[in-house]
Amino acid sequence: MDNNTRMGIWLMIGATFVFAMQDGISRHLAGEYSVWMVVMIRYWFFAVFVIWITRRNGELRQALNPARLYLQIFRGALLALEICVTVLSFVLLGLVESHAVFACYPLLVAAFSGPVLGEHVGWRRWAAIGVGFIGILVILQPGYGVFAPEAIVPLIGALMFALYGLLTRLAAKTDSTQTSFFWTGVVGAVVMTLIGIWFWEPMSGRDWGWMALLCVTGVLGHWLLIKCYEFAEASVVQPFAYLQLVFVAILGVSLFGETLRTNVVIGATIVVAAGVFTLLRSRRPASPTS
């Protein structure tokens, strides 16, 4: 393993740790205030960051003229709404169970890459997708007692994030990463302002401090991801993104009093194993059996 790849892996691990902290803060704030307002303020800071970094890189003029404007607007709005859904799941289910279910999104990306991007998905990856969804069923336990409807919320979030990922790959065929990053922040801020401003609530001074930390962790996490992909290929470092589930579990148990139920641990292990297999298979050259 060369030094660049090693650095890329460490940056990915750092990003997952920061994003786990961000999720913990989001869970706290969304438990006290409107989810719409919390995500709106977070996006205001994020939009300022993406505008600044785009200007700093001398790509603002290019970013303002994307090849696929409506695609960029749709994916930016989709991500903002997905974040709202996911943060809501933190409040309804807790960090641990939400992330255990959300971990299936790489499997959803693989499943929909055929109809959306026209990519070939061979039987081995379809088998991994099937195994992964068995893991989701183990976590959700449908038919065991009374099924909790809120358990569907993180699954909806994972589906939205998978679609966002596919649309981002589609946009990458004609627009630069910086252009997509710019529209992600700006469109998200506009969408969340149009919705969140109607849910404004007074916030305590202490929670404004948490909100400031939430904004900083959001920017820091994205910065670490950008640097990570400068050092190593996404397919190499992506499996390490699953460490966020570990960090989130530690936060959920130690700070929020959540419990690690046996079915959640077993199901999450199945989902992660299937996801890593799918990611590793995607690194290989395409073949009829991939």
Coordinates of C-alpha atoms in Angstrom, one line a residue:
M1 CA 0.0 0.0 0.0
D2 CA 1.6 3.3 -1.0
N3 CA 1.6 6.4 1.2
N4 CA -1.1 8.2 -0.8
T5 CA -3.6 5.3 -0.4
R6 CA -2.7 5.0 3.3
M7 CA -3.4 8.8 3.8
G8 CA -6.6 8.5 1.8
I9 CA -7.8 5.7 4.2
W10 CA -6.9 7.7 7.3
L11 CA -8.8 10.8 5.9
M12 CA -11.8 8.6 5.2
I13 CA -11.7 7.3 8.8
G14 CA -11.4 10.9 10.0
A15 CA -14.4 11.9 7.9
T16 CA -16.5 9.0 9.2
F17 CA -15.7 10.0 12.8
V18 CA -16.6 13.7 12.2
F19 CA -19.9 12.6 10.5
A20 CA -20.7 10.4 13.4
M21 CA -20.2 13.4 15.7
Q22 CA -22.4 15.4 13.4
D23 CA -25.2 12.8 13.6
G24 CA -25.0 12.8 17.4
I25 CA -25.4 16.6 17.5
S26 CA -28.2 16.4 15.0
R27 CA -30.0 13.9 17.2
H28 CA -29.7 16.2 20.2
L29 CA -30.9 19.3 18.4
A30 CA -33.7 17.6 16.4
G31 CA -35.0 16.2 19.7
E32 CA -35.4 19.7 21.1
Y33 CA -36.3 21.7 17.9
S34 CA -37.8 21.3 14.5
V35 CA -35.9 19.0 12.2
W36 CA -36.6 21.5 9.3
M37 CA -35.1 24.4 11.2
V38 CA -32.0 22.5 12.3
V39 CA -31.2 21.3 8.8
M40 CA -31.9 24.8 7.4
I41 CA -29.4 26.5 9.6
R42 CA -26.8 23.7 8.9
Y43 CA -27.3 24.3 5.1
W44 CA -26.9 28.1 5.4
F45 CA -23.4 27.5 6.7
F46 CA -22.7 24.8 4.2
A47 CA -23.8 27.0 1.3
V48 CA -21.4 29.8 2.4
F49 CA -18.6 27.1 2.5
V50 CA -19.3 25.7 -1.0
I51 CA -19.5 29.2 -2.5
W52 CA -16.2 30.2 -0.8
I53 CA -14.3 27.1 -1.8
T54 CA -15.6 27.3 -5.4
R55 CA -14.5 30.9 -5.7
R56 CA -11.2 30.0 -4.1
N57 CA -10.6 27.4 -6.7
G58 CA -11.5 29.8 -9.5
E59 CA -14.4 27.7 -10.7
L60 CA -17.4 29.9 -9.8
R61 CA -18.1 30.9 -13.4
Q62 CA -18.0 27.3 -14.5
A63 CA -20.1 26.1 -11.6
L64 CA -22.8 28.7 -12.4
N65 CA -23.2 27.1 -15.9
P66 CA -23.8 23.4 -15.3
A67 CA -24.4 21.2 -18.4
R68 CA -27.5 19.7 -16.7
L69 CA -29.1 22.4 -14.6
Y70 CA -32.3 20.6 -13.8
L71 CA -30.4 17.5 -12.8
Q72 CA -28.2 19.5 -10.4
I73 CA -31.3 21.2 -8.9
F74 CA -33.1 17.9 -8.4
R75 CA -30.2 16.1 -6.8
G76 CA -29.4 19.1 -4.5
A77 CA -33.1 19.2 -3.3
L78 CA -33.2 15.4 -2.9
L79 CA -30.1 15.4 -0.6
A80 CA -31.6 18.2 1.6
L81 CA -34.8 16.3 2.0
E82 CA -32.9 13.0 2.6
I83 CA -31.0 14.6 5.4
C84 CA -34.3 15.7 7.0
V85 CA -35.6 12.2 6.8
T86 CA -32.5 10.7 8.2
V87 CA -32.3 13.2 11.1
L88 CA -35.9 12.4 11.8
S89 CA -35.1 8.7 12.0
F90 CA -32.4 9.5 14.6
V91 CA -35.2 11.0 16.8
L92 CA -37.7 8.2 16.2
L93 CA -35.3 5.2 16.3
G94 CA -32.0 6.4 17.7
L95 CA -28.6 6.5 16.1
V96 CA -27.7 2.8 16.2
E97 CA -30.8 1.3 14.6
S98 CA -31.1 4.2 12.0
H99 CA -27.5 3.7 10.9
A100 CA -27.8 -0.1 10.9
V101 CA -30.7 0.2 8.3
F102 CA -29.1 3.1 6.4
A103 CA -26.0 1.0 5.8
C104 CA -27.9 -0.7 3.0
Y105 CA -27.6 2.3 0.7
P106 CA -24.6 0.9 -1.3
L107 CA -26.7 -2.2 -2.1
L108 CA -29.5 0.1 -3.3
V109 CA -27.0 1.9 -5.5
A110 CA -25.8 -1.4 -7.0
A111 CA -29.5 -2.5 -7.5
F112 CA -30.5 0.7 -9.3
S113 CA -27.3 1.3 -11.2
G114 CA -28.7 -0.8 -14.0
P115 CA -32.0 1.0 -14.7
V116 CA -30.6 4.5 -13.9
L117 CA -27.1 4.3 -15.4
G118 CA -27.4 1.3 -17.7
E119 CA -24.6 -0.5 -15.9
H120 CA -24.5 -4.3 -15.8
V121 CA -25.0 -6.0 -12.4
G122 CA -24.1 -9.7 -12.4
W123 CA -25.5 -12.5 -10.4
R124 CA -22.8 -12.3 -7.7
R125 CA -23.7 -8.7 -6.8
W126 CA -27.4 -9.5 -7.1
A127 CA -26.8 -12.3 -4.6
A128 CA -25.0 -9.9 -2.3
I129 CA -27.9 -7.4 -2.6
G130 CA -30.3 -10.2 -1.6
V131 CA -28.2 -11.2 1.4
G132 CA -28.0 -7.6 2.5
F133 CA -31.7 -7.2 2.5
I134 CA -32.0 -10.3 4.6
G135 CA -29.9 -8.4 7.1
I136 CA -32.3 -5.5 6.9
L137 CA -35.2 -7.9 7.7
V138 CA -33.2 -9.2 10.7
I139 CA -32.9 -5.6 12.0
L140 CA -36.5 -4.6 11.4
Q141 CA -38.0 -8.0 12.5
P142 CA -41.2 -7.7 10.5
G143 CA -43.9 -10.0 11.8
Y144 CA -42.2 -10.2 15.2
G145 CA -44.7 -8.7 17.6
V146 CA -45.9 -5.3 16.4
F147 CA -43.9 -3.9 13.6
A148 CA -42.9 -0.3 14.3
P149 CA -43.9 1.9 11.2
E150 CA -41.1 4.4 12.1
A151 CA -38.5 1.7 11.2
I152 CA -39.3 2.4 7.6
V153 CA -38.0 6.0 7.9
P154 CA -34.3 5.2 7.7
L155 CA -34.9 2.8 4.8
I156 CA -36.6 5.7 2.9
G157 CA -33.6 7.8 3.7
A158 CA -31.3 5.2 2.4
L159 CA -33.3 4.9 -0.8
M160 CA -33.2 8.7 -1.3
F161 CA -29.4 8.8 -0.6
A162 CA -28.8 5.9 -3.1
L163 CA -30.8 7.8 -5.8
Y164 CA -28.8 10.9 -4.9
G165 CA -25.6 9.0 -5.4
L166 CA -26.7 7.6 -8.8
L167 CA -27.7 11.1 -10.0
T168 CA -24.4 12.5 -8.8
R169 CA -22.6 9.8 -10.9
L170 CA -24.9 10.8 -13.8
A171 CA -24.0 14.5 -13.4
A172 CA -20.3 13.6 -13.2
K173 CA -20.4 12.6 -16.9
T174 CA -20.9 16.3 -17.9
D175 CA -20.1 18.4 -14.8
S176 CA -17.0 18.7 -12.6
T177 CA -17.1 17.5 -9.0
Q178 CA -16.7 21.2 -7.9
T179 CA -19.8 22.1 -9.9
S180 CA -21.9 19.4 -8.3
F181 CA -20.6 20.3 -4.9
F182 CA -21.6 23.9 -5.5
W183 CA -25.1 23.1 -6.5
T184 CA -25.5 20.6 -3.6
G185 CA -24.9 23.4 -1.1
V186 CA -26.7 26.2 -2.8
V187 CA -29.9 24.3 -3.8
G188 CA -30.1 22.6 -0.4
A189 CA -29.9 26.0 1.3
V190 CA -32.7 27.5 -0.9
V191 CA -35.0 24.4 -0.5
M192 CA -34.5 24.2 3.3
T193 CA -35.0 28.0 3.7
L194 CA -38.3 27.8 1.8
I195 CA -39.5 25.1 4.2
G196 CA -37.6 25.6 7.4
I197 CA -38.3 29.3 7.9
W198 CA -41.9 28.4 8.8
F199 CA -40.7 26.2 11.6
W200 CA -38.4 28.7 13.3
E201 CA -38.1 28.4 17.1
P202 CA -36.2 30.3 19.7
M203 CA -33.0 28.4 20.6
S204 CA -31.1 28.6 23.9
G205 CA -27.6 30.0 24.0
R206 CA -26.1 26.6 24.8
D207 CA -27.9 25.0 21.8
W208 CA -26.6 27.7 19.5
G209 CA -23.2 26.5 20.6
W210 CA -24.2 23.0 19.5
M211 CA -25.6 24.3 16.3
A212 CA -22.3 26.1 15.6
L213 CA -20.4 22.8 16.2
L214 CA -22.9 21.0 13.9
C215 CA -22.1 23.5 11.1
V216 CA -18.4 23.1 11.6
T217 CA -18.5 19.3 11.7
G218 CA -20.5 19.3 8.5
V219 CA -17.9 21.5 6.7
L220 CA -15.0 19.6 8.2
G221 CA -16.4 16.2 7.2
H222 CA -16.9 17.3 3.6
W223 CA -13.4 18.8 3.5
L224 CA -11.9 15.6 4.7
L225 CA -13.8 13.7 2.0
I226 CA -12.6 16.0 -0.7
K227 CA -9.0 15.6 0.5
C228 CA -9.5 11.8 0.9
Y229 CA -10.5 11.4 -2.8
E230 CA -7.4 13.5 -3.8
F231 CA -5.2 10.8 -2.3
A232 CA -7.0 7.6 -3.1
E233 CA -9.6 6.2 -5.4
A234 CA -13.2 6.1 -4.1
S235 CA -13.5 2.4 -4.6
V236 CA -10.5 1.8 -2.3
V237 CA -11.5 4.0 0.6
Q238 CA -15.3 3.5 0.5
P239 CA -15.4 0.3 2.5
F240 CA -13.9 2.2 5.4
A241 CA -17.0 4.5 5.4
Y242 CA -18.8 1.7 7.3
L243 CA -16.7 2.6 10.4
Q244 CA -19.3 5.4 10.9
L245 CA -21.7 2.7 12.1
V246 CA -19.1 1.8 14.8
F247 CA -18.6 5.4 15.9
V248 CA -22.3 6.1 15.9
A249 CA -22.9 3.0 18.0
I250 CA -20.4 4.2 20.6
L251 CA -22.1 7.6 20.7
G252 CA -25.6 6.1 20.8
V253 CA -24.8 3.8 23.7
S254 CA -22.6 6.1 25.8
L255 CA -24.4 9.4 25.4
F256 CA -28.0 8.6 24.5
G257 CA -28.5 5.4 26.5
E258 CA -29.3 3.3 23.4
T259 CA -28.9 -0.4 23.5
L260 CA -27.3 -2.8 21.0
R261 CA -30.0 -5.3 20.4
T262 CA -28.7 -8.7 19.2
N263 CA -30.8 -8.7 16.0
V264 CA -29.5 -5.2 15.1
V265 CA -25.8 -6.3 15.6
I266 CA -26.4 -9.5 13.5
G267 CA -28.4 -7.7 10.8
A268 CA -25.9 -4.8 10.6
T269 CA -23.0 -7.3 10.2
I270 CA -24.8 -9.0 7.4
V271 CA -25.6 -5.7 5.6
V272 CA -22.0 -4.4 6.0
A273 CA -20.5 -7.7 4.8
A274 CA -22.8 -7.7 1.7
G275 CA -22.0 -4.0 1.1
V276 CA -18.3 -4.5 1.3
F277 CA -18.5 -7.4 -1.1
T278 CA -20.5 -5.3 -3.6
L279 CA -18.0 -2.5 -3.4
L280 CA -15.1 -4.9 -4.0
R281 CA -16.9 -6.5 -6.9
S282 CA -17.5 -3.1 -8.5
R283 CA -13.7 -2.5 -8.6
R284 CA -13.2 -5.4 -10.9
P285 CA -13.6 -5.0 -14.7
A286 CA -17.2 -5.5 -15.9
S287 CA -18.0 -9.1 -16.9
P288 CA -21.2 -11.1 -17.4
T289 CA -20.7 -12.7 -14.0
S290 CA -19.6 -9.7 -12.0

